[in-house]
XYZ file of C-alpha atoms in Angstrom:
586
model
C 13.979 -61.040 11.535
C 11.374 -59.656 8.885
C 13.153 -58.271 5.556
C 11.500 -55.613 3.570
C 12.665 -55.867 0.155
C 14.454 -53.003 -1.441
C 13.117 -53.676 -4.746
C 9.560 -52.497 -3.189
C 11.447 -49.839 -1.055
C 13.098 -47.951 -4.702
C 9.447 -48.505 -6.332
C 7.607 -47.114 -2.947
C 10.514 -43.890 -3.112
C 10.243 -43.193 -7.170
C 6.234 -43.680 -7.096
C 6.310 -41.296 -4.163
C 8.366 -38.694 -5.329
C 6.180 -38.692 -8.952
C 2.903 -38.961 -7.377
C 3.805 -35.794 -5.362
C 5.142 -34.326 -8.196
C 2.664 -35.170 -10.539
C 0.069 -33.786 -7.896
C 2.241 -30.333 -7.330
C 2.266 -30.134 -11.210
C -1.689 -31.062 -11.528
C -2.622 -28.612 -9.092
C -0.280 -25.841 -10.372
C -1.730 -26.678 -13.928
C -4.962 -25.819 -12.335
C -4.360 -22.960 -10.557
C -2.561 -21.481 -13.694
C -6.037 -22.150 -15.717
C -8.029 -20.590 -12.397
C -5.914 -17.618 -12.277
C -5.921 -17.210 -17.152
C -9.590 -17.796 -16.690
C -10.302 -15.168 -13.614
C -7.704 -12.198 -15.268
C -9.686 -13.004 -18.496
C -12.987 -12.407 -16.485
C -10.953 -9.171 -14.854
C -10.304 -7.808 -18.683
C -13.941 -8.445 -19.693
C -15.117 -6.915 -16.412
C -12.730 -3.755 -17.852
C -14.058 -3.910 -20.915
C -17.875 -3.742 -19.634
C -16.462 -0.043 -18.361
C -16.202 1.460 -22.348
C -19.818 -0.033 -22.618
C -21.525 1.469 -19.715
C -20.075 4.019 -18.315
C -21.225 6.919 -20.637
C -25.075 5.982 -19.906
C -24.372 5.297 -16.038
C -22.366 8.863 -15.773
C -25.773 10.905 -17.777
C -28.227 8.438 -15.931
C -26.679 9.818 -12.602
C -25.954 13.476 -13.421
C -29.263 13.630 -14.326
C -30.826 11.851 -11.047
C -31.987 9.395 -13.023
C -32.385 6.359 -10.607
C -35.119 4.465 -12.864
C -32.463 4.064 -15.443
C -29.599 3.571 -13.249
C -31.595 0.476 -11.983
C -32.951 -0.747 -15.729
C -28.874 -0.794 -16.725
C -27.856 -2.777 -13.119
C -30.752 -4.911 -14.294
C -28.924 -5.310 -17.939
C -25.226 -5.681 -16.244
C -26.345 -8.285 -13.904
C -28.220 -10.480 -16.930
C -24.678 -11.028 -18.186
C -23.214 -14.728 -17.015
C -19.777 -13.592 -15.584
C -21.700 -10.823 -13.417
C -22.849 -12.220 -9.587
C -23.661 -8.408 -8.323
C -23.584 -4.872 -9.466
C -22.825 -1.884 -6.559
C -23.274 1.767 -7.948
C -22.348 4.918 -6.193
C -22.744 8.560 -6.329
C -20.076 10.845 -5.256
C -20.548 10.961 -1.619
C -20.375 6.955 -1.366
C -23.967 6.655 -0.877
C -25.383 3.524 -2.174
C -27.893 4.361 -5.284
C -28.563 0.381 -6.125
C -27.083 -3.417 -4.867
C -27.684 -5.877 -6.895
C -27.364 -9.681 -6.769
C -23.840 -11.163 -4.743
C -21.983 -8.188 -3.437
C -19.151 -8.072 -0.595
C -17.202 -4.849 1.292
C -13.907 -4.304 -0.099
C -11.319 -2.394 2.010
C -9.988 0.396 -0.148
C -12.345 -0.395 -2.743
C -12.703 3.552 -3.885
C -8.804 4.063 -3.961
C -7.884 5.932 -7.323
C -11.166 5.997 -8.432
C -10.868 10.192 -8.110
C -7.705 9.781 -10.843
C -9.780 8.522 -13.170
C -8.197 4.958 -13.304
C -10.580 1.390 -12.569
C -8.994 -1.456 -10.482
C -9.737 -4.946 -9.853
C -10.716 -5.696 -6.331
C -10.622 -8.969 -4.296
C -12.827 -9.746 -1.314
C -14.124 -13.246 1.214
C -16.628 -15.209 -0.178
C -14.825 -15.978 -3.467
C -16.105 -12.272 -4.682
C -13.413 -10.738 -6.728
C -14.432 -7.106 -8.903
C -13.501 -4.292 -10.809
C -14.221 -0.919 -9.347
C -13.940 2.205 -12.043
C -15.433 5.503 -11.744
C -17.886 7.762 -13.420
C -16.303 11.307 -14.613
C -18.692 13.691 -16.229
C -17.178 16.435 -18.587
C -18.857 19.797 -18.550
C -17.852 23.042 -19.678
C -14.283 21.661 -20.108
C -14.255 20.495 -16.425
C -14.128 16.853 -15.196
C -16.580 15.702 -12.041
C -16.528 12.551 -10.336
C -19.857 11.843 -10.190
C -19.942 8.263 -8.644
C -18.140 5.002 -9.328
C -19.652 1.124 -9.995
C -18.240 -2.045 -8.882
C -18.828 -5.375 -10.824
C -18.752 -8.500 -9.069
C -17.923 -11.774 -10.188
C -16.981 -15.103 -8.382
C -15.101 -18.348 -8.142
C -17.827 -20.400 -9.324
C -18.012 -18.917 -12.411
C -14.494 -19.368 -12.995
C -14.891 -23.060 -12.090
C -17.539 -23.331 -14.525
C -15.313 -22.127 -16.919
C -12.309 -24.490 -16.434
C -14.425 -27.857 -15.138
C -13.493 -29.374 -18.277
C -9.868 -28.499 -18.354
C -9.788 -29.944 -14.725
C -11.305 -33.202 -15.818
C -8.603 -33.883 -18.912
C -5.818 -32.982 -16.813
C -6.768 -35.217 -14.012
C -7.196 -37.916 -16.229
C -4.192 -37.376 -18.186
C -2.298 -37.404 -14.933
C -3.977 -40.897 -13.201
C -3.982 -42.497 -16.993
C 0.112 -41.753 -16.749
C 0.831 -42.844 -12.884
C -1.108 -46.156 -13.444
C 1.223 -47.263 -16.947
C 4.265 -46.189 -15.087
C 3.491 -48.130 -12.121
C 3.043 -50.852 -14.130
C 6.328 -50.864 -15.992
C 8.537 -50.068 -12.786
C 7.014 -53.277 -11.188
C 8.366 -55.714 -14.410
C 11.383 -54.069 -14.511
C 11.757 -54.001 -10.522
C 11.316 -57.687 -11.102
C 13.852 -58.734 -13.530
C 16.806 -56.779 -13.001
C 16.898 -56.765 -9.259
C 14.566 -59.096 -7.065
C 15.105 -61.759 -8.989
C 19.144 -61.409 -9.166
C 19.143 -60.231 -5.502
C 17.026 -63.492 -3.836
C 19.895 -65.781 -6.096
C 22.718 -63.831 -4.394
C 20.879 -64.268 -0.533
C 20.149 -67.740 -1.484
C 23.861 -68.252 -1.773
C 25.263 -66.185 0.620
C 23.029 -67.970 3.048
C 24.464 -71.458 2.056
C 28.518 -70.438 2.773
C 30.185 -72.837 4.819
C 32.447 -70.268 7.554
C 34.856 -73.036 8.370
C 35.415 -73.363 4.883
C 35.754 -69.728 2.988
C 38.354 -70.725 0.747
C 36.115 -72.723 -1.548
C 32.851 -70.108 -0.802
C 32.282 -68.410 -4.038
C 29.170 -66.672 -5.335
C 28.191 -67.923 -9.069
C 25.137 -65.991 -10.461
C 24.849 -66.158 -14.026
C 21.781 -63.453 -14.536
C 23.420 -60.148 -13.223
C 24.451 -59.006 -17.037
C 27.316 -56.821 -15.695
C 25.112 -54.802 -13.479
C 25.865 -52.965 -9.949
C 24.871 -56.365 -8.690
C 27.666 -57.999 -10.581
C 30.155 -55.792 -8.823
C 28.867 -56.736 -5.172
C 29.367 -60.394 -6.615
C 32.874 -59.968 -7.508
C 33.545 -57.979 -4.521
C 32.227 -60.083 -2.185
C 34.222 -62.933 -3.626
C 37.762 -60.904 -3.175
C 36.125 -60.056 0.266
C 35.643 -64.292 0.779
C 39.556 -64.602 -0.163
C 40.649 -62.017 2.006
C 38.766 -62.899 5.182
C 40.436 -66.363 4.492
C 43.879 -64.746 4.690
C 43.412 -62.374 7.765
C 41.890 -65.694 9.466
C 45.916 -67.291 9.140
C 47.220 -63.666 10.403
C 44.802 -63.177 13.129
C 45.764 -66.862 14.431
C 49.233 -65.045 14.222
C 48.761 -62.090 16.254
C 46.876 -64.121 18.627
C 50.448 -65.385 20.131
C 52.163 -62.157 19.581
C 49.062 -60.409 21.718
C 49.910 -63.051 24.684
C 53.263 -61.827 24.915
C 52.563 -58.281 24.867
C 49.564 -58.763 27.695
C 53.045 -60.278 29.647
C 54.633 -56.889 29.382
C 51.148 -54.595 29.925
C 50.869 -55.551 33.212
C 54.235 -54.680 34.328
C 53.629 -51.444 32.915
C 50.067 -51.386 34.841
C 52.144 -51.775 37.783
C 54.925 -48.787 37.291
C 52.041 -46.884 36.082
C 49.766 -47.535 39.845
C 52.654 -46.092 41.604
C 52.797 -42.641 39.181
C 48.672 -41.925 39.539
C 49.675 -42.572 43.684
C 52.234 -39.675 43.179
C 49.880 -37.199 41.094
C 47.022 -37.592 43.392
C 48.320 -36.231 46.109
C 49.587 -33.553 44.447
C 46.082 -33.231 43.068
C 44.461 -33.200 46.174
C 46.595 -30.211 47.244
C 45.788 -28.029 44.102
C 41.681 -28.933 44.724
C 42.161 -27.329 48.160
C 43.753 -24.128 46.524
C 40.185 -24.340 44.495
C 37.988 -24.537 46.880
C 39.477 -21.275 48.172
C 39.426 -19.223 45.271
C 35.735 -20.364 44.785
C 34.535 -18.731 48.001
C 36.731 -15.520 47.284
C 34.187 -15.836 43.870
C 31.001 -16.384 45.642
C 31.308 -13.567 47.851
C 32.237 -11.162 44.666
C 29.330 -12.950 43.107
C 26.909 -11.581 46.112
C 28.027 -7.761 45.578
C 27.784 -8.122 42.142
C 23.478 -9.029 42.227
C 23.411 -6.389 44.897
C 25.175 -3.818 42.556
C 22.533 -5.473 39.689
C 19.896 -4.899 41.775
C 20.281 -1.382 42.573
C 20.447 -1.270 38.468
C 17.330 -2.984 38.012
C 15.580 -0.580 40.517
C 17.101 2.454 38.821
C 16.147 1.431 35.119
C 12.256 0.778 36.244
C 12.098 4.131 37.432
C 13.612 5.186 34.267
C 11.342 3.240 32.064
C 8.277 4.797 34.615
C 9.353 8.417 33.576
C 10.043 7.284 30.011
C 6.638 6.239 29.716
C 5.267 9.386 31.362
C 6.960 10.916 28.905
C 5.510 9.328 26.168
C 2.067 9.216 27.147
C 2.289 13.543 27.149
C 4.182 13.800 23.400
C 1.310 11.228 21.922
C -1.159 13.728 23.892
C 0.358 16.752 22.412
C 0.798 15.211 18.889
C -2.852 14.435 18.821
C -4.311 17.486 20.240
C -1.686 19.407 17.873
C -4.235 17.279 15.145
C -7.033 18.425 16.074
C -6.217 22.123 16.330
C -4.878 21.934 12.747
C -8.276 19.949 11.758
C -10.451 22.669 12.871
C -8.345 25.546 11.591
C -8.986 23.803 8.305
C -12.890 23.829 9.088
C -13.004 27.421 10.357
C -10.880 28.393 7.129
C -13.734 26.456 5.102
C -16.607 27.625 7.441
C -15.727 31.278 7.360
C -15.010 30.822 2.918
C -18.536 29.473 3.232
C -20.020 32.630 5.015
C -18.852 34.751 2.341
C -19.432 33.213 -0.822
C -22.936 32.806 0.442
C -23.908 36.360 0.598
C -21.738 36.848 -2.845
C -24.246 34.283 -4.350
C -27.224 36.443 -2.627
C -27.194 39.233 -4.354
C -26.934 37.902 -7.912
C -29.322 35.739 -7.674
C -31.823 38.447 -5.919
C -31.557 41.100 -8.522
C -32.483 37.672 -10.740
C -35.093 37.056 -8.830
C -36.247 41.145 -8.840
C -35.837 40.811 -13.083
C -38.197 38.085 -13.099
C -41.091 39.272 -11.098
C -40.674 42.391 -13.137
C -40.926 40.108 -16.426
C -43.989 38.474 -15.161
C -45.544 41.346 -14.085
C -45.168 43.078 -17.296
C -46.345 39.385 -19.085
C -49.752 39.876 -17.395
C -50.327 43.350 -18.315
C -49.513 42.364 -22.246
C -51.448 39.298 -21.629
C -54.507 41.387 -20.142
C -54.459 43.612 -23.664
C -54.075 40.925 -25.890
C -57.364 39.520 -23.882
C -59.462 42.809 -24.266
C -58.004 43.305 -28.140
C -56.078 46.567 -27.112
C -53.097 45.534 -27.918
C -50.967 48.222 -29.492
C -47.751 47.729 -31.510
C -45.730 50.553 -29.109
C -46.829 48.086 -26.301
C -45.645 45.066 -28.113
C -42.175 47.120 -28.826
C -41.752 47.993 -25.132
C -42.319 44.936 -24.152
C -40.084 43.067 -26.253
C -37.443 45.849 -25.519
C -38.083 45.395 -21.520
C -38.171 41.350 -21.745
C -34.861 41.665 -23.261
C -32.942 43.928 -20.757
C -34.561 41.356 -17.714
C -33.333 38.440 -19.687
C -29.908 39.921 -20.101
C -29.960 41.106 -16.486
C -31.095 37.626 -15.353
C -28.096 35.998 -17.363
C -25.733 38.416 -16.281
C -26.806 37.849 -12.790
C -26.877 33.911 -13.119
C -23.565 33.589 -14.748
C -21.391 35.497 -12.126
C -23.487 33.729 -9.484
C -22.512 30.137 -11.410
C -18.892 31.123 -11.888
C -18.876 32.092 -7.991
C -20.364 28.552 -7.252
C -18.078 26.760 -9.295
C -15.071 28.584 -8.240
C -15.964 27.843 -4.079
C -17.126 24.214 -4.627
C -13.669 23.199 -6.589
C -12.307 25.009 -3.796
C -13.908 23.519 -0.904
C -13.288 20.146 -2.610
C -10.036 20.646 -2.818
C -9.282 21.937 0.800
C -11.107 18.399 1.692
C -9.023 16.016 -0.269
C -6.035 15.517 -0.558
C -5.938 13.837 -4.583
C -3.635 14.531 -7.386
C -4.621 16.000 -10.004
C -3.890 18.150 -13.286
C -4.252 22.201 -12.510
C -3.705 24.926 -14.607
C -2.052 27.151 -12.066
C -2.810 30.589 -13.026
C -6.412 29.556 -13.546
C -6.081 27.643 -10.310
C -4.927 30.665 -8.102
C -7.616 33.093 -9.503
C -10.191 30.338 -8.602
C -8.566 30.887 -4.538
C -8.959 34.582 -4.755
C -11.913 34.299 -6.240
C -13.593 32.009 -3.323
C -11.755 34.847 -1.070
C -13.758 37.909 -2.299
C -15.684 37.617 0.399
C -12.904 38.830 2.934
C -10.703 40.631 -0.066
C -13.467 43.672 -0.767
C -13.671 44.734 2.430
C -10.451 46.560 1.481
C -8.542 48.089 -1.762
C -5.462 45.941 -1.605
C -4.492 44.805 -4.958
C -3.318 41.301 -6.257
C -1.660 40.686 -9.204
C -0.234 37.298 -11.011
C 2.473 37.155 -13.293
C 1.999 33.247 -14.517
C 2.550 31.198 -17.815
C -1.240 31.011 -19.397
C -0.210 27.452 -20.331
C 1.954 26.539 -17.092
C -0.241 22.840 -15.809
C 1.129 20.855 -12.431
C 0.015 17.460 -11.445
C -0.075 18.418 -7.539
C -2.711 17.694 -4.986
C -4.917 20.958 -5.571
C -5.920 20.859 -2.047
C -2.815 21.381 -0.773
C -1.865 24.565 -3.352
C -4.922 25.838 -2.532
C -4.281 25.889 1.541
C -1.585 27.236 0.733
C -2.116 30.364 -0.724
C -5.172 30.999 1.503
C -3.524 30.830 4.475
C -0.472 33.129 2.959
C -3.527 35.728 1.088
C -5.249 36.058 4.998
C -2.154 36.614 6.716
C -1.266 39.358 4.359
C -4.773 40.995 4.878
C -4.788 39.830 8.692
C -1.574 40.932 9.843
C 0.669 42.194 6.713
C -1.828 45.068 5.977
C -3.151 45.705 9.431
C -3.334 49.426 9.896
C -3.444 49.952 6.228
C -6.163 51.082 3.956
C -4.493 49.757 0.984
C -1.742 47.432 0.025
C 0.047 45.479 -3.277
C 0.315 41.682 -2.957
C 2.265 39.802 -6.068
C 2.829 36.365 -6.910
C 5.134 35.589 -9.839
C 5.383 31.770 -11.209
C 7.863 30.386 -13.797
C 8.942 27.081 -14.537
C 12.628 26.290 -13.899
C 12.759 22.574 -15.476
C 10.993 19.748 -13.563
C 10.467 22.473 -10.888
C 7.949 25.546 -10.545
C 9.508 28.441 -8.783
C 6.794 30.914 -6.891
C 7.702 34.139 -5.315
C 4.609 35.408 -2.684
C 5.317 39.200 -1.877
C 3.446 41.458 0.066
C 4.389 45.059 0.685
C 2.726 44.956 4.431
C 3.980 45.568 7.599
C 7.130 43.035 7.728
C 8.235 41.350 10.539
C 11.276 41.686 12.563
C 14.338 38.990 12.547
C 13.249 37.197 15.598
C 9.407 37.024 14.463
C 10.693 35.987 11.538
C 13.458 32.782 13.164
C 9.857 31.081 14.520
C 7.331 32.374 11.373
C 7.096 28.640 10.577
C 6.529 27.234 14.136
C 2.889 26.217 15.381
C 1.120 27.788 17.636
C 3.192 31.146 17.418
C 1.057 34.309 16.496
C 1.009 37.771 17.084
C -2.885 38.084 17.244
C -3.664 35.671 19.946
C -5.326 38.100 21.913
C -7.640 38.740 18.349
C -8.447 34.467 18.415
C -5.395 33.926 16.205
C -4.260 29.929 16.644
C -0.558 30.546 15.240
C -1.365 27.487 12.903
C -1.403 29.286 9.540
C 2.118 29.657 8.255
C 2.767 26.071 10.420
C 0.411 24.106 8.084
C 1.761 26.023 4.570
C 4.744 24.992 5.598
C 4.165 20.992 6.388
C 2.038 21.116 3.372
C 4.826 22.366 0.732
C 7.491 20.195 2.614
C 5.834 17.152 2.935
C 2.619 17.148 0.285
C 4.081 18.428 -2.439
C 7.628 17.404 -1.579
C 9.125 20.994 -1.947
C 11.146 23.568 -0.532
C 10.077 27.039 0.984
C 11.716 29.959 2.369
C 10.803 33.783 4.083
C 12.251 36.733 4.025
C 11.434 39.986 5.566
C 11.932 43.728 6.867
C 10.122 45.549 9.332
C 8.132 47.807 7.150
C 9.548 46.514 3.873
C 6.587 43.294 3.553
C 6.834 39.787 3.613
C 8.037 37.262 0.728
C 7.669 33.214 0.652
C 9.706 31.486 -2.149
C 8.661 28.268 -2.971
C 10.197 25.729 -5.189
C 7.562 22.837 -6.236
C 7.593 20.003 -8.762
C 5.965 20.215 -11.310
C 4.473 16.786 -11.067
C 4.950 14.614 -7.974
C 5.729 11.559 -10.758
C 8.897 13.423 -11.540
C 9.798 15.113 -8.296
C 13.650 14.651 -7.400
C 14.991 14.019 -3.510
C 15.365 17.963 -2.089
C 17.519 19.323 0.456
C 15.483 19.916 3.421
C 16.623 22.747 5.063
């Protein structure tokens, strides 16, 4: 029978184990330089932000696409850059450069003000950061840019790296092969064939004089088998003299076995019978069990046929909640839009009439610019008509910046607004400031009528909050108050007090309106409930303020109220959503 030597079996299992080894270290070696070398591109690709940003964020305020290309131009000349994506604030593409790839999620935080690195198929990895313009103290986002880079020029990077180590590695497995293979040699094949070579030349019929002499073992493992196989040779020898000893003794008990073979016959005679009576008892209580076994899949049956119907109806049942659920969606969705919709009707004609008596001021300033003009043509000119005209230019221009200020602040205050209502990011609001910008947007539907609103805030109180969600908020609780607090009423007092109480803002809404009774007030908070459906009221209103305190901004709020004595809403908030502590939901 073929042998395969052990000698080349321990060399095949070490070699193995450090060529896999030596490969899992090689290619971790090289992944660790891929992944240095590709954050290091990451930081340079963050550092690029400090460097172009400013220009980008003026270059696209001011609609300046020529420039906006001439710098993609100038960021894609660098090496590490494959592609260079800008966009404005709407996501609309203003130039694509070079290698570029979709990324999902690739505009996440870019609203906070924070960059991140992005990762994408085609070996396309990037950092996305965005472009904030300050103005007049406030922050826009204006657009964001996203850098690409790739594998290759990572590679190109680390080729050299990957060489030396490879080397290194196959320099290393070929000397160690080398030395295993002598030392393989001399301290075990060679020792091992002299002990087969004897072993193979032992007389059996003569094992007292067999005994292994092989002078090159040096005290080694194979020294031991030596010496054990030896007292092995010795004591084979002996149990060869016993075993011819137990050989008689077997004889005579083989004598006495079959006597016992004999008694033993007649005893299995006697238990079979007695066996064959109890397998009769069996097969009786096995058809008492197979009939018990037929009622019992009937019974199952009937089971089965019941839970299908069940699952039928449970499924039925499903189908309607995930039909309610989403058409309970949409009717929030578009009581959002015809909030927005009807804030847009009324800031526009607010904006109208500013900006008309501006536009009546300066057809009145040209008009009086051609009759000076038509004097100073004809040289009858007079110094009264130069002082009345300086005296009228000056009242226009005041009127026109008068005019164009309120008409700017107006703008301002509905488009952070109507931003807000949209999103749904975090951000840093001064809240006094905040909820005169919402009543300000509401003028529109507030000067119809001489209620009154006053705010009793911190000037310096700030909250990290998603603005959006404040701002909902307190529109839906302002219109109800108008809507249905004041209806019947000429004229009414709404307050809203604010104070910080720790990590926590408290805000008390109070309206001295109508009230509502105890029972109106038990389902205030549940959807679709109104008292004005017959005036196109969706019962939504109160519904979303109250999903958005509980779960947007992770708060508490509670209503009280009298018939005749107003409504109030106390809210407790966080002051930043960072720090906000688990609440009791009541």
């Amino acid at each position: 029978m073929a042998t395969k030597s052990i000698s080349r079996r321990l060399l095949v299992s070490v070699l193995s184990v450090y060529f896999v080894l030596t490969f899992a270290v090689t290619c971790i070696q090289v992944v660790a330089e891929y992944t240095t070398t590709k954050n290091y591109i990451s930081d340079e690709l963050r550092t690029l932000e400090n460097t172009f940003s400013a220009s980008l964020t003026r270059a696209i305020w001011e609609l300046n696409t020529p420039q906006v290309v001439s710098i993609s131009e100038g960021l894609l000349a660098i090496p590490m850059i494959e592609g260079v994506l800008i966009r404005d604030d709407q996501s609309e593409l203003l130039t694509q450069m070079g290698q570029v790839s979709e990324f999902e999620n690739s505009r996440s935080n870019t609203s906070t003000g924070h960059g991140n690195v992005i990762h994408g198929a085609d070996g396309l990895f990037g950092y996305t950061f965005p472009l904030v313009f300050e103005f007049s103290g406030r922050s826009t986002h204006v657009g964001d840019v996203t850098l690409f880079s790739s594998h290759h020029v990572v590679i190109d990077r680390i080729i050299v790296s990957i060489y030396f180590m490879l080397g290194s590695a196959a320099t290393k497995t070929a000397f160690l092969i080398g030395l295993f293979l002598l030392a393989f040699r001399k301290h075990l094949t060679k020792p091992l064939g002299d002990l087969v070579d004897q072993i193979e030349r032992i007389d059996l019929d003569n094992l007292g004089t067999a005994q292994l002499q092989v002078t090159e073992l040096e005290e080694s493992e194979l020294s031991v088998i030596q010496l054990s196989f030896n007292n092995l040779i010795g004591k084979v020898s002996s149990s060869q003299d016993e075993l011819k000893q137990a050989q008689k003794q077997l004889l005579k008990t083989n004598d006495m076995l079959d006597q016992q073979n004999l008694m033993l016959e007649q005893e299995v005679a006697k238990k079979t019978a007695n066996l064959s009576q109890a397998m009769m008892d069996l097969q009786k209580q096995k058809y008492q069990l197979e009939t018990q076994q037929k009622n019992l899949k009937e019974e199952i049956e009937t089971r089965r046929e019941t839970e299908k119907e069940l699952v039928e109806k449970t499924n039925q049942l499903e189908n309607t909640i995930e039909n309610l659920s989403l058409a309970h969606g949409k009717l929030v969705e578009s009581e959002k839009l015809a909030a927005l919709g009807g804030l847009v009707a009324g800031i526009t004609h607010d904006v109208n009439t500013p900006i008309g008596v501006g536009v009546t001021a300066t057809s009145f300033l040209a008009d009086r610019l051609n009759h000076i003009s038509k004097k100073f043509d004809d040289k009858s000119l007079s110094a009264s008509d130069m002082k009345s005209f300086v005296s009228e230019s000056r009242q226009s221009i005041d009127l026109l910046n008068n005019n164009l200020s309120r008409a700017s602040e107006l703008i301002a205050s509905f488009k952070q607004i109507a931003v807000d209502q949209t999103s749904e990011a975090v951000r840093t609001i001064n809240i006094k400031q905040y909820l005169n910008e919402v009543i300000t947007s509401l003028k529109p539907k507030l000067k119809k009528s001489k209620h009154d609103i006053f705010i009793n805030c911190p000037d310096d109180l700030d909250m990290k909050v998603p603005a959006g969600a404040v701002s909902q908020i307190f529109t839906n609780f302002l219109l109800n108050s108008v809507i249905h607090g004041f209806d019947g009423r000429d004229e009414g007092r709404i307050d809203i007090d604010v104070k910080l109480d720790g990590e926590y803002v408290d805000i008390i809404y109070k309206d001295n309106g109508n009230g509502v009774s105890e029972e109106q007030l038990a389902m205030l908070f549940d959807p679709f409930y109104t008292t004005k459906r017959e005036a196109g009221g969706s019962g939504l209103g109160t519904n979303i303020a109250y999903n958005l305190v509980k779960q947007t901004l992770e708060g508490d709020i509670e209503a009280s109220s009298k018939e005749g004595e107003g409504l109030t809403y106390h809210l407790r908030i966080p002051k930043s959503l960072e720090n906000a502590l688990p609440q009791t939901h009541r």
